[in-house]
Amino acid sequence: MPPSLEMRNLTKQYGTFTALNALNLKLDGGKCVGFLGPNGAGKTTTLKMLTDMIFPTQGECFINGISVQQDRKRALAEAGVLIESPEIYPSLTPNQALEMVADLRGVPAAERKDRIRSALEEVKMVDWADKRVGRFSKGMKQRINIAAALVHDPSVVVLDEPSTGLDPRGMAEVRAIIRGLKKSQRLIFMSSHILSEVVDVCDDVALIDRGKLLFYDTLANVTSRFSDGHSSIDLSFARAIPPDAVQGRIGTLPGIGSVTLLDPRRLRIKYTGGIETQERLVESVAQMHLGLVSAGESESALEEIYLSQISRGD
Amino acid sequence: MATATGAGLPIRPVSTPDTFQQITKLTRYQLYEYVRSRRFVAMLGIVAIIGAIMTALVGHYRGGLVSSNLAFYGSFWGGGAAFLVVLAAVIFGGDAIAGEFQNKTGYFLMGLPVRRTTIYVGKFFAAFLASVAMLGLYLLILLGNGAFYFGAGALPWQLPVSLLITLVYLAAVLGTTFLFSSLFKTSAYGFALTAVLFLIGFTILQALVVDLVHIEPWMVISYANSSIGNIFNPTVNWGLFGNITTTTTQVGRHSFVTVTTYTAGIAESIVIMLGYLIVTAVGGLYLFEREEFT
């Protein structure tokens, strides 16, 4: 059975304030879903209800089909959770903290040491494995928290702004970890403020504002739907792009809406079509031998959509 | 360049231990956390200082303190154990639940497939065992002194009974401490309320019940804990179910003063303490089950 997360009519009210309003969202399969929204939109509230830290006023959450509200123990068994940058007992070392997590989760004693070592390697904390957590920086603690969420090889991973407190290198490493998790068919549900991070690692995005879900779709469809039917990708080149290539060879490829030179070595292509069109376009540009070195979803396209959708509610 | 392995390890489902196993594991890790904490070392220091003062006092004054082994154990176990119980309960239990919210360590535990009850009970047992370790150290110092003055074999039968009552008292005080700790999200309130209530509050309440209402203060835990020391006192008629003594004294030609003394019995004390434990445990668990990690 593929991993799944479901939020059914999920509502949270604090007095007269509605923090989350009848959220219905079903995610399944191995992929990474970015959960976006401004501060106070209801992202963390959702994730906390998903992990039974707070209780819904109405509705229910399911992890792999098991109700979190009815049976938190079974529901959370296959989930790795990181919510609100938790503190680890300061007297414990990373080895001891992960040993506790693995033991309580039921990781067999024979495998525990290897899994803990793998998790610590994943977050680059092996050298600190036997030092007390109380002396760690915020970023180091966050790495241990990520390791704790992964030590039992979960099928579902729920991450609340996992890059919080990390330096740029740490943030890049977190992205690499998430990409690795995607390879092994895990479902990752990740809230984030960092749009570049979402564009980099997420397949789907859900945007929430003022407790209401504004949309949920694949990243490609979202950029296409909200950009006059066009999707955007940014291409980077090893050398300056010849001016004739921009509007000439590239601009005349089938499906192209517009081509904009962002700087001498980067350009943005707006195109119509889905992921297949994107694949064909990138292949075609690569075959032009212009020095193409990278291609990816346009971060600014998502930013434009984000801002337009959020401001629409103001 | 990010070089995290991100190897895409296969999903390897694990079988979550049953609730009893998880309580045992949680108790072990919490106890380990206590043992490595500064508060444990501080508490060890306090017990060692109390033990040293006690040893010096007995050595210097002797007299009535070592007139009999009952007087000795009554003075030092009966007098000190109840205070140590409150101190240990405040130190190990005062922030047991509130601290999980205040220090955000609760977010670490709450992501695990563990019932809230398991967390509560595991932490309770850990605090209980850490407190027992402190009482154990105090007892060792006491036994050392006892062996020096009366010989190793001169233990009164009252001592193990008093130990049992002390352990039940500890459970009751910790139960109350955990209840207060569940009530607040700030540790200081839990610490303060427990300390004030057990060191002063219940004694005042007991006096009020006896002097104003004129009934046996069976509902006050400080009444029950007097059994810890009373059992060593041959002049106190404690019995199993308590004793009420009324004495009338003539203080003038036509004036009489009647004083009623209530003495908790051993079984009665244990029942009162267990009552406290059950009520506070149910209350604390109820609160913790409904507490939100906002």
mmCIF file with all atom_site columns, N, CA, C and O in Angstrom, chain A residues 12 48 52-53 55 72-73 77 84 87 89 91 96 99 103-105 115 122 124 132 153 180 184 186, chain B residues 5-6 9 12 17 22 25 28-30 32-33 36 100 103-104 109-114 116 292-294:
data_model
loop_
_atom_site.group_PDB
_atom_site.id
_atom_site.type_symbol
_atom_site.label_atom_id
_atom_site.label_alt_id
_atom_site.label_comp_id
_atom_site.label_asym_id
_atom_site.label_entity_id
_atom_site.label_seq_id
_atom_site.pdbx_PDB_ins_code
_atom_site.Cartn_x
_atom_site.Cartn_y
_atom_site.Cartn_z
_atom_site.occupancy
_atom_site.B_iso_or_equiv
_atom_site.pdbx_formal_charge
_atom_site.auth_seq_id
_atom_site.auth_comp_id
_atom_site.auth_asym_id
_atom_site.auth_atom_id
_atom_site.pdbx_PDB_model_num
ATOM 1   N N  . LYS A 1 12  ? -9.927 23.826 13.154 1.00 0.00 ? 12  LYS A N  1
ATOM 2   C CA . LYS A 1 12  ? -9.458 24.157 14.496 1.00 0.00 ? 12  LYS A CA 1
ATOM 3   C C  . LYS A 1 12  ? -9.892 25.573 14.828 1.00 0.00 ? 12  LYS A C  1
ATOM 4   O O  . LYS A 1 12  ? -9.590 26.525 14.101 1.00 0.00 ? 12  LYS A O  1
ATOM 5   N N  . LYS A 1 48  ? 0.343  19.914 13.467 1.00 0.00 ? 48  LYS A N  1
ATOM 6   C CA . LYS A 1 48  ? 0.206  19.479 14.863 1.00 0.00 ? 48  LYS A CA 1
ATOM 7   C C  . LYS A 1 48  ? -1.024 18.577 15.035 1.00 0.00 ? 48  LYS A C  1
ATOM 8   O O  . LYS A 1 48  ? -1.000 17.652 15.834 1.00 0.00 ? 48  LYS A O  1
ATOM 9   N N  . ASP A 1 52  ? -1.229 14.707 16.352 1.00 0.00 ? 52  ASP A N  1
ATOM 10  C CA . ASP A 1 52  ? -1.926 14.608 17.642 1.00 0.00 ? 52  ASP A CA 1
ATOM 11  C C  . ASP A 1 52  ? -1.322 15.490 18.741 1.00 0.00 ? 52  ASP A C  1
ATOM 12  O O  . ASP A 1 52  ? -1.452 15.184 19.919 1.00 0.00 ? 52  ASP A O  1
ATOM 13  N N  . MET A 1 53  ? -0.673 16.558 18.354 1.00 0.00 ? 53  MET A N  1
ATOM 14  C CA . MET A 1 53  ? -0.161 17.465 19.384 1.00 0.00 ? 53  MET A CA 1
ATOM 15  C C  . MET A 1 53  ? -1.259 18.426 19.830 1.00 0.00 ? 53  MET A C  1
ATOM 16  O O  . MET A 1 53  ? -1.259 18.891 20.957 1.00 0.00 ? 53  MET A O  1
ATOM 17  N N  . PHE A 1 55  ? -5.718 19.095 19.187 1.00 0.00 ? 55  PHE A N  1
ATOM 18  C CA . PHE A 1 55  ? -6.896 18.315 18.814 1.00 0.00 ? 55  PHE A CA 1
ATOM 19  C C  . PHE A 1 55  ? -7.816 19.134 17.902 1.00 0.00 ? 55  PHE A C  1
ATOM 20  O O  . PHE A 1 55  ? -8.049 20.317 18.160 1.00 0.00 ? 55  PHE A O  1
ATOM 21  N N  . ARG A 1 72  ? -3.399 7.145  17.999 1.00 0.00 ? 72  ARG A N  1
ATOM 22  C CA . ARG A 1 72  ? -2.163 7.870  17.678 1.00 0.00 ? 72  ARG A CA 1
ATOM 23  C C  . ARG A 1 72  ? -0.957 6.928  17.607 1.00 0.00 ? 72  ARG A C  1
ATOM 24  O O  . ARG A 1 72  ? -0.070 7.094  16.779 1.00 0.00 ? 72  ARG A O  1
ATOM 25  N N  . LYS A 1 73  ? -0.968 5.906  18.459 1.00 0.00 ? 73  LYS A N  1
ATOM 26  C CA . LYS A 1 73  ? 0.188  5.018  18.527 1.00 0.00 ? 73  LYS A CA 1
ATOM 27  C C  . LYS A 1 73  ? 0.387  4.273  17.201 1.00 0.00 ? 73  LYS A C  1
ATOM 28  O O  . LYS A 1 73  ? 1.488  4.229  16.663 1.00 0.00 ? 73  LYS A O  1
ATOM 29  N N  . ALA A 1 77  ? 3.202  5.181  13.981 1.00 0.00 ? 77  ALA A N  1
ATOM 30  C CA . ALA A 1 77  ? 4.244  4.142  13.947 1.00 0.00 ? 77  ALA A CA 1
ATOM 31  C C  . ALA A 1 77  ? 5.112  4.239  12.688 1.00 0.00 ? 77  ALA A C  1
ATOM 32  O O  . ALA A 1 77  ? 6.321  4.018  12.741 1.00 0.00 ? 77  ALA A O  1
ATOM 33  N N  . GLU A 1 84  ? 8.076  22.000 14.986 1.00 0.00 ? 84  GLU A N  1
ATOM 34  C CA . GLU A 1 84  ? 8.472  23.120 15.854 1.00 0.00 ? 84  GLU A CA 1
ATOM 35  C C  . GLU A 1 84  ? 9.853  22.992 16.475 1.00 0.00 ? 84  GLU A C  1
ATOM 36  O O  . GLU A 1 84  ? 10.038 23.351 17.641 1.00 0.00 ? 84  GLU A O  1
ATOM 37  N N  . GLU A 1 87  ? 13.197 20.525 21.482 1.00 0.00 ? 87  GLU A N  1
ATOM 38  C CA . GLU A 1 87  ? 14.438 20.440 22.259 1.00 0.00 ? 87  GLU A CA 1
ATOM 39  C C  . GLU A 1 87  ? 14.618 18.985 22.679 1.00 0.00 ? 87  GLU A C  1
ATOM 40  O O  . GLU A 1 87  ? 13.651 18.299 23.002 1.00 0.00 ? 87  GLU A O  1
ATOM 41  N N  . TYR A 1 89  ? 16.403 16.303 25.382 1.00 0.00 ? 89  TYR A N  1
ATOM 42  C CA . TYR A 1 89  ? 16.887 16.364 26.760 1.00 0.00 ? 89  TYR A CA 1
ATOM 43  C C  . TYR A 1 89  ? 18.384 16.684 26.765 1.00 0.00 ? 89  TYR A C  1
ATOM 44  O O  . TYR A 1 89  ? 19.163 15.948 26.174 1.00 0.00 ? 89  TYR A O  1
ATOM 45  N N  . SER A 1 91  ? 20.872 16.442 28.695 1.00 0.00 ? 91  SER A N  1
ATOM 46  C CA . SER A 1 91  ? 21.912 15.552 29.225 1.00 0.00 ? 91  SER A CA 1
ATOM 47  C C  . SER A 1 91  ? 22.242 14.412 28.264 1.00 0.00 ? 91  SER A C  1
ATOM 48  O O  . SER A 1 91  ? 23.246 13.728 28.435 1.00 0.00 ? 91  SER A O  1
ATOM 49  N N  . GLN A 1 96  ? 22.411 8.653  22.353 1.00 0.00 ? 96  GLN A N  1
ATOM 50  C CA . GLN A 1 96  ? 21.434 8.247  23.370 1.00 0.00 ? 96  GLN A CA 1
ATOM 51  C C  . GLN A 1 96  ? 20.019 8.689  22.992 1.00 0.00 ? 96  GLN A C  1
ATOM 52  O O  . GLN A 1 96  ? 19.060 7.942  23.190 1.00 0.00 ? 96  GLN A O  1
ATOM 53  N N  . GLU A 1 99  ? 18.882 6.488  20.281 1.00 0.00 ? 99  GLU A N  1
ATOM 54  C CA . GLU A 1 99  ? 18.670 5.148  20.859 1.00 0.00 ? 99  GLU A CA 1
ATOM 55  C C  . GLU A 1 99  ? 17.284 5.099  21.523 1.00 0.00 ? 99  GLU A C  1
ATOM 56  O O  . GLU A 1 99  ? 16.538 4.137  21.360 1.00 0.00 ? 99  GLU A O  1
ATOM 57  N N  . ASP A 1 103 ? 14.394 2.761  20.202 1.00 0.00 ? 103 ASP A N  1
ATOM 58  C CA . ASP A 1 103 ? 13.917 1.759  21.152 1.00 0.00 ? 103 ASP A CA 1
ATOM 59  C C  . ASP A 1 103 ? 12.408 1.888  21.356 1.00 0.00 ? 103 ASP A C  1
ATOM 60  O O  . ASP A 1 103 ? 11.667 0.899  21.302 1.00 0.00 ? 103 ASP A O  1
ATOM 61  N N  . LEU A 1 104 ? 11.935 3.116  21.562 1.00 0.00 ? 104 LEU A N  1
ATOM 62  C CA . LEU A 1 104 ? 10.493 3.324  21.775 1.00 0.00 ? 104 LEU A CA 1
ATOM 63  C C  . LEU A 1 104 ? 9.689  3.006  20.521 1.00 0.00 ? 104 LEU A C  1
ATOM 64  O O  . LEU A 1 104 ? 8.527  2.647  20.597 1.00 0.00 ? 104 LEU A O  1
ATOM 65  N N  . ARG A 1 105 ? 10.333 3.156  19.368 1.00 0.00 ? 105 ARG A N  1
ATOM 66  C CA . ARG A 1 105 ? 9.636  2.856  18.116 1.00 0.00 ? 105 ARG A CA 1
ATOM 67  C C  . ARG A 1 105 ? 9.694  1.374  17.780 1.00 0.00 ? 105 ARG A C  1
ATOM 68  O O  . ARG A 1 105 ? 8.993  0.916  16.885 1.00 0.00 ? 105 ARG A O  1
ATOM 69  N N  . ARG A 1 115 ? 21.285 1.726  12.195 1.00 0.00 ? 115 ARG A N  1
ATOM 70  C CA . ARG A 1 115 ? 20.315 2.733  11.762 1.00 0.00 ? 115 ARG A CA 1
ATOM 71  C C  . ARG A 1 115 ? 20.645 4.102  12.368 1.00 0.00 ? 115 ARG A C  1
ATOM 72  O O  . ARG A 1 115 ? 20.490 5.127  11.720 1.00 0.00 ? 115 ARG A O  1
ATOM 73  N N  . GLU A 1 122 ? 23.596 10.787 7.741  1.00 0.00 ? 122 GLU A N  1
ATOM 74  C CA . GLU A 1 122 ? 22.695 11.533 6.854  1.00 0.00 ? 122 GLU A CA 1
ATOM 75  C C  . GLU A 1 122 ? 22.694 13.025 7.211  1.00 0.00 ? 122 GLU A C  1
ATOM 76  O O  . GLU A 1 122 ? 22.654 13.876 6.334  1.00 0.00 ? 122 GLU A O  1
ATOM 77  N N  . LYS A 1 124 ? 25.087 14.528 8.976  1.00 0.00 ? 124 LYS A N  1
ATOM 78  C CA . LYS A 1 124 ? 26.481 14.971 9.203  1.00 0.00 ? 124 LYS A CA 1
ATOM 79  C C  . LYS A 1 124 ? 26.774 15.265 10.679 1.00 0.00 ? 124 LYS A C  1
ATOM 80  O O  . LYS A 1 124 ? 27.356 16.293 11.014 1.00 0.00 ? 124 LYS A O  1
ATOM 81  N N  . ARG A 1 132 ? 27.131 15.890 24.592 1.00 0.00 ? 132 ARG A N  1
ATOM 82  C CA . ARG A 1 132 ? 25.803 16.220 25.127 1.00 0.00 ? 132 ARG A CA 1
ATOM 83  C C  . ARG A 1 132 ? 25.078 17.246 24.255 1.00 0.00 ? 132 ARG A C  1
ATOM 84  O O  . ARG A 1 132 ? 25.662 18.261 23.873 1.00 0.00 ? 132 ARG A O  1
ATOM 85  N N  . ASP A 1 153 ? 13.320 4.599  9.493  1.00 0.00 ? 153 ASP A N  1
ATOM 86  C CA . ASP A 1 153 ? 12.986 4.445  8.073  1.00 0.00 ? 153 ASP A CA 1
ATOM 87  C C  . ASP A 1 153 ? 11.479 4.531  7.827  1.00 0.00 ? 153 ASP A C  1
ATOM 88  O O  . ASP A 1 153 ? 10.844 3.564  7.369  1.00 0.00 ? 153 ASP A O  1
ATOM 89  N N  . GLY A 1 180 ? 16.715 12.338 -1.351 1.00 0.00 ? 180 GLY A N  1
ATOM 90  C CA . GLY A 1 180 ? 17.028 10.925 -1.114 1.00 0.00 ? 180 GLY A CA 1
ATOM 91  C C  . GLY A 1 180 ? 15.805 10.146 -0.635 1.00 0.00 ? 180 GLY A C  1
ATOM 92  O O  . GLY A 1 180 ? 15.554 9.030  -1.069 1.00 0.00 ? 180 GLY A O  1
ATOM 93  N N  . SER A 1 184 ? 13.180 6.715  -2.373 1.00 0.00 ? 184 SER A N  1
ATOM 94  C CA . SER A 1 184 ? 12.731 5.435  -1.810 1.00 0.00 ? 184 SER A CA 1
ATOM 95  C C  . SER A 1 184 ? 11.221 5.442  -1.566 1.00 0.00 ? 184 SER A C  1
ATOM 96  O O  . SER A 1 184 ? 10.736 4.769  -0.664 1.00 0.00 ? 184 SER A O  1
ATOM 97  N N  . ARG A 1 186 ? 8.992  7.482  -0.383 1.00 0.00 ? 186 ARG A N  1
ATOM 98  C CA . ARG A 1 186 ? 8.359  7.971  0.844  1.00 0.00 ? 186 ARG A CA 1
ATOM 99  C C  . ARG A 1 186 ? 7.480  9.167  0.504  1.00 0.00 ? 186 ARG A C  1
ATOM 100 O O  . ARG A 1 186 ? 7.750  9.885  -0.464 1.00 0.00 ? 186 ARG A O  1
ATOM 101 N N  . THR B 2 5   ? 24.042 11.628 2.290  1.00 0.00 ? 5   THR B N  1
ATOM 102 C CA . THR B 2 5   ? 23.973 10.352 1.584  1.00 0.00 ? 5   THR B CA 1
ATOM 103 C C  . THR B 2 5   ? 22.637 10.207 0.867  1.00 0.00 ? 5   THR B C  1
ATOM 104 O O  . THR B 2 5   ? 22.607 9.780  -0.267 1.00 0.00 ? 5   THR B O  1
ATOM 105 N N  . GLY B 2 6   ? 21.538 10.591 1.540  1.00 0.00 ? 6   GLY B N  1
ATOM 106 C CA . GLY B 2 6   ? 20.216 10.534 0.912  1.00 0.00 ? 6   GLY B CA 1
ATOM 107 C C  . GLY B 2 6   ? 20.052 9.289  0.088  1.00 0.00 ? 6   GLY B C  1
ATOM 108 O O  . GLY B 2 6   ? 19.517 9.301  -1.004 1.00 0.00 ? 6   GLY B O  1
ATOM 109 N N  . LEU B 2 9   ? 17.290 4.744  1.438  1.00 0.00 ? 9   LEU B N  1
ATOM 110 C CA . LEU B 2 9   ? 17.210 3.441  2.095  1.00 0.00 ? 9   LEU B CA 1
ATOM 111 C C  . LEU B 2 9   ? 15.791 2.915  1.978  1.00 0.00 ? 9   LEU B C  1
ATOM 112 O O  . LEU B 2 9   ? 14.840 3.683  1.952  1.00 0.00 ? 9   LEU B O  1
ATOM 113 N N  . ARG B 2 12  ? 11.657 0.280  6.006  1.00 0.00 ? 12  ARG B N  1
ATOM 114 C CA . ARG B 2 12  ? 11.690 -0.965 6.793  1.00 0.00 ? 12  ARG B CA 1
ATOM 115 C C  . ARG B 2 12  ? 10.749 -0.810 7.980  1.00 0.00 ? 12  ARG B C  1
ATOM 116 O O  . ARG B 2 12  ? 11.145 -0.267 9.007  1.00 0.00 ? 12  ARG B O  1
ATOM 117 N N  . PRO B 2 17  ? 6.626  -1.462 20.174 1.00 0.00 ? 17  PRO B N  1
ATOM 118 C CA . PRO B 2 17  ? 6.464  -2.243 21.410 1.00 0.00 ? 17  PRO B CA 1
ATOM 119 C C  . PRO B 2 17  ? 5.111  -1.974 22.056 1.00 0.00 ? 17  PRO B C  1
ATOM 120 O O  . PRO B 2 17  ? 4.509  -0.926 21.831 1.00 0.00 ? 17  PRO B O  1
ATOM 121 N N  . GLN B 2 22  ? 6.816  -0.009 26.464 1.00 0.00 ? 22  GLN B N  1
ATOM 122 C CA . GLN B 2 22  ? 7.166  1.407  26.246 1.00 0.00 ? 22  GLN B CA 1
ATOM 123 C C  . GLN B 2 22  ? 7.286  2.150  27.573 1.00 0.00 ? 22  GLN B C  1
ATOM 124 O O  . GLN B 2 22  ? 8.170  3.001  27.724 1.00 0.00 ? 22  GLN B O  1
ATOM 125 N N  . LYS B 2 25  ? 10.632 1.236  28.979 1.00 0.00 ? 25  LYS B N  1
ATOM 126 C CA . LYS B 2 25  ? 11.724 1.899  28.238 1.00 0.00 ? 25  LYS B CA 1
ATOM 127 C C  . LYS B 2 25  ? 11.776 3.387  28.586 1.00 0.00 ? 25  LYS B C  1
ATOM 128 O O  . LYS B 2 25  ? 12.847 3.941  28.832 1.00 0.00 ? 25  LYS B O  1
ATOM 129 N N  . ARG B 2 28  ? 13.220 3.984  31.896 1.00 0.00 ? 28  ARG B N  1
ATOM 130 C CA . ARG B 2 28  ? 14.685 3.800  31.894 1.00 0.00 ? 28  ARG B CA 1
ATOM 131 C C  . ARG B 2 28  ? 15.394 5.039  31.338 1.00 0.00 ? 28  ARG B C  1
ATOM 132 O O  . ARG B 2 28  ? 16.341 5.542  31.930 1.00 0.00 ? 28  ARG B O  1
ATOM 133 N N  . TYR B 2 29  ? 14.895 5.548  30.219 1.00 0.00 ? 29  TYR B N  1
ATOM 134 C CA . TYR B 2 29  ? 15.565 6.706  29.605 1.00 0.00 ? 29  TYR B CA 1
ATOM 135 C C  . TYR B 2 29  ? 15.381 7.975  30.443 1.00 0.00 ? 29  TYR B C  1
ATOM 136 O O  . TYR B 2 29  ? 16.289 8.792  30.541 1.00 0.00 ? 29  TYR B O  1
ATOM 137 N N  . GLN B 2 30  ? 14.199 8.120  31.024 1.00 0.00 ? 30  GLN B N  1
ATOM 138 C CA . GLN B 2 30  ? 13.969 9.300  31.868 1.00 0.00 ? 30  GLN B CA 1
ATOM 139 C C  . GLN B 2 30  ? 14.844 9.233  33.112 1.00 0.00 ? 30  GLN B C  1
ATOM 140 O O  . GLN B 2 30  ? 15.391 10.243 33.551 1.00 0.00 ? 30  GLN B O  1
ATOM 141 N N  . TYR B 2 32  ? 17.671 7.735  33.318 1.00 0.00 ? 32  TYR B N  1
ATOM 142 C CA . TYR B 2 32  ? 19.024 8.001  32.852 1.00 0.00 ? 32  TYR B CA 1
ATOM 143 C C  . TYR B 2 32  ? 19.239 9.515  32.708 1.00 0.00 ? 32  TYR B C  1
ATOM 144 O O  . TYR B 2 32  ? 20.285 10.056 33.078 1.00 0.00 ? 32  TYR B O  1
ATOM 145 N N  . GLU B 2 33  ? 18.205 10.181 32.187 1.00 0.00 ? 33  GLU B N  1
ATOM 146 C CA . GLU B 2 33  ? 18.272 11.633 32.034 1.00 0.00 ? 33  GLU B CA 1
ATOM 147 C C  . GLU B 2 33  ? 18.393 12.302 33.409 1.00 0.00 ? 33  GLU B C  1
ATOM 148 O O  . GLU B 2 33  ? 19.187 13.225 33.601 1.00 0.00 ? 33  GLU B O  1
ATOM 149 N N  . ARG B 2 36  ? 21.892 11.839 34.934 1.00 0.00 ? 36  ARG B N  1
ATOM 150 C CA . ARG B 2 36  ? 22.938 12.668 34.313 1.00 0.00 ? 36  ARG B CA 1
ATOM 151 C C  . ARG B 2 36  ? 22.704 14.169 34.521 1.00 0.00 ? 36  ARG B C  1
ATOM 152 O O  . ARG B 2 36  ? 23.505 14.990 34.085 1.00 0.00 ? 36  ARG B O  1
ATOM 153 N N  . GLU B 2 100 ? 7.966  19.730 29.911 1.00 0.00 ? 100 GLU B N  1
ATOM 154 C CA . GLU B 2 100 ? 7.848  19.233 28.535 1.00 0.00 ? 100 GLU B CA 1
ATOM 155 C C  . GLU B 2 100 ? 7.271  20.313 27.616 1.00 0.00 ? 100 GLU B C  1
ATOM 156 O O  . GLU B 2 100 ? 7.598  20.374 26.437 1.00 0.00 ? 100 GLU B O  1
ATOM 157 N N  . ASN B 2 103 ? 10.053 23.681 28.050 1.00 0.00 ? 103 ASN B N  1
ATOM 158 C CA . ASN B 2 103 ? 11.364 23.503 27.397 1.00 0.00 ? 103 ASN B CA 1
ATOM 159 C C  . ASN B 2 103 ? 11.247 22.940 25.988 1.00 0.00 ? 103 ASN B C  1
ATOM 160 O O  . ASN B 2 103 ? 12.244 22.693 25.333 1.00 0.00 ? 103 ASN B O  1
ATOM 161 N N  . LYS B 2 104 ? 10.039 22.651 25.560 1.00 0.00 ? 104 LYS B N  1
ATOM 162 C CA . LYS B 2 104 ? 9.757  22.111 24.226 1.00 0.00 ? 104 LYS B CA 1
ATOM 163 C C  . LYS B 2 104 ? 10.322 20.703 24.011 1.00 0.00 ? 104 LYS B C  1
ATOM 164 O O  . LYS B 2 104 ? 10.436 20.252 22.878 1.00 0.00 ? 104 LYS B O  1
ATOM 165 N N  . LEU B 2 109 ? 9.010  14.007 22.177 1.00 0.00 ? 109 LEU B N  1
ATOM 166 C CA . LEU B 2 109 ? 8.325  12.763 22.559 1.00 0.00 ? 109 LEU B CA 1
ATOM 167 C C  . LEU B 2 109 ? 7.000  12.589 21.825 1.00 0.00 ? 109 LEU B C  1
ATOM 168 O O  . LEU B 2 109 ? 6.613  11.478 21.484 1.00 0.00 ? 109 LEU B O  1
ATOM 169 N N  . MET B 2 110 ? 6.321  13.708 21.587 1.00 0.00 ? 110 MET B N  1
ATOM 170 C CA . MET B 2 110 ? 4.966  13.607 21.047 1.00 0.00 ? 110 MET B CA 1
ATOM 171 C C  . MET B 2 110 ? 4.935  13.149 19.591 1.00 0.00 ? 110 MET B C  1
ATOM 172 O O  . MET B 2 110 ? 3.891  12.756 19.090 1.00 0.00 ? 110 MET B O  1
ATOM 173 N N  . GLY B 2 111 ? 6.052  13.220 18.919 1.00 0.00 ? 111 GLY B N  1
ATOM 174 C CA . GLY B 2 111 ? 6.101  12.725 17.537 1.00 0.00 ? 111 GLY B CA 1
ATOM 175 C C  . GLY B 2 111 ? 6.252  11.216 17.479 1.00 0.00 ? 111 GLY B C  1
ATOM 176 O O  . GLY B 2 111 ? 6.209  10.623 16.401 1.00 0.00 ? 111 GLY B O  1
ATOM 177 N N  . LEU B 2 112 ? 6.440  10.596 18.630 1.00 0.00 ? 112 LEU B N  1
ATOM 178 C CA . LEU B 2 112 ? 6.663  9.147  18.663 1.00 0.00 ? 112 LEU B CA 1
ATOM 179 C C  . LEU B 2 112 ? 5.335  8.402  18.817 1.00 0.00 ? 112 LEU B C  1
ATOM 180 O O  . LEU B 2 112 ? 4.374  8.943  19.372 1.00 0.00 ? 112 LEU B O  1
ATOM 181 N N  . PRO B 2 113 ? 5.306  7.156  18.374 1.00 0.00 ? 113 PRO B N  1
ATOM 182 C CA . PRO B 2 113 ? 4.066  6.384  18.513 1.00 0.00 ? 113 PRO B CA 1
ATOM 183 C C  . PRO B 2 113 ? 3.898  5.873  19.947 1.00 0.00 ? 113 PRO B C  1
ATOM 184 O O  . PRO B 2 113 ? 4.027  4.684  20.232 1.00 0.00 ? 113 PRO B O  1
ATOM 185 N N  . VAL B 2 114 ? 3.658  6.798  20.827 1.00 0.00 ? 114 VAL B N  1
ATOM 186 C CA . VAL B 2 114 ? 3.574  6.499  22.254 1.00 0.00 ? 114 VAL B CA 1
ATOM 187 C C  . VAL B 2 114 ? 2.310  7.176  22.774 1.00 0.00 ? 114 VAL B C  1
ATOM 188 O O  . VAL B 2 114 ? 2.062  8.333  22.455 1.00 0.00 ? 114 VAL B O  1
ATOM 189 N N  . ARG B 2 116 ? -0.076 9.138  25.335 1.00 0.00 ? 116 ARG B N  1
ATOM 190 C CA . ARG B 2 116 ? 0.235  10.169 26.336 1.00 0.00 ? 116 ARG B CA 1
ATOM 191 C C  . ARG B 2 116 ? 0.326  9.549  27.732 1.00 0.00 ? 116 ARG B C  1
ATOM 192 O O  . ARG B 2 116 ? 1.167  9.938  28.532 1.00 0.00 ? 116 ARG B O  1
ATOM 193 N N  . GLU B 2 292 ? -2.815 20.569 25.093 1.00 0.00 ? 292 GLU B N  1
ATOM 194 C CA . GLU B 2 292 ? -2.386 20.748 23.707 1.00 0.00 ? 292 GLU B CA 1
ATOM 195 C C  . GLU B 2 292 ? -0.988 21.338 23.646 1.00 0.00 ? 292 GLU B C  1
ATOM 196 O O  . GLU B 2 292 ? -0.652 22.230 24.433 1.00 0.00 ? 292 GLU B O  1
ATOM 197 N N  . PHE B 2 293 ? -0.205 20.843 22.724 1.00 0.00 ? 293 PHE B N  1
ATOM 198 C CA . PHE B 2 293 ? 1.141  21.391 22.497 1.00 0.00 ? 293 PHE B CA 1
ATOM 199 C C  . PHE B 2 293 ? 1.016  22.522 21.475 1.00 0.00 ? 293 PHE B C  1
ATOM 200 O O  . PHE B 2 293 ? 1.328  22.371 20.312 1.00 0.00 ? 293 PHE B O  1
ATOM 201 N N  . THR B 2 294 ? 0.505  23.649 21.969 1.00 0.00 ? 294 THR B N  1
ATOM 202 C CA . THR B 2 294 ? 0.240  24.770 21.051 1.00 0.00 ? 294 THR B CA 1
ATOM 203 C C  . THR B 2 294 ? 1.532  25.520 20.723 1.00 0.00 ? 294 THR B C  1
ATOM 204 O O  . THR B 2 294 ? 2.489  25.441 21.441 1.00 0.00 ? 294 THR B O  1
#
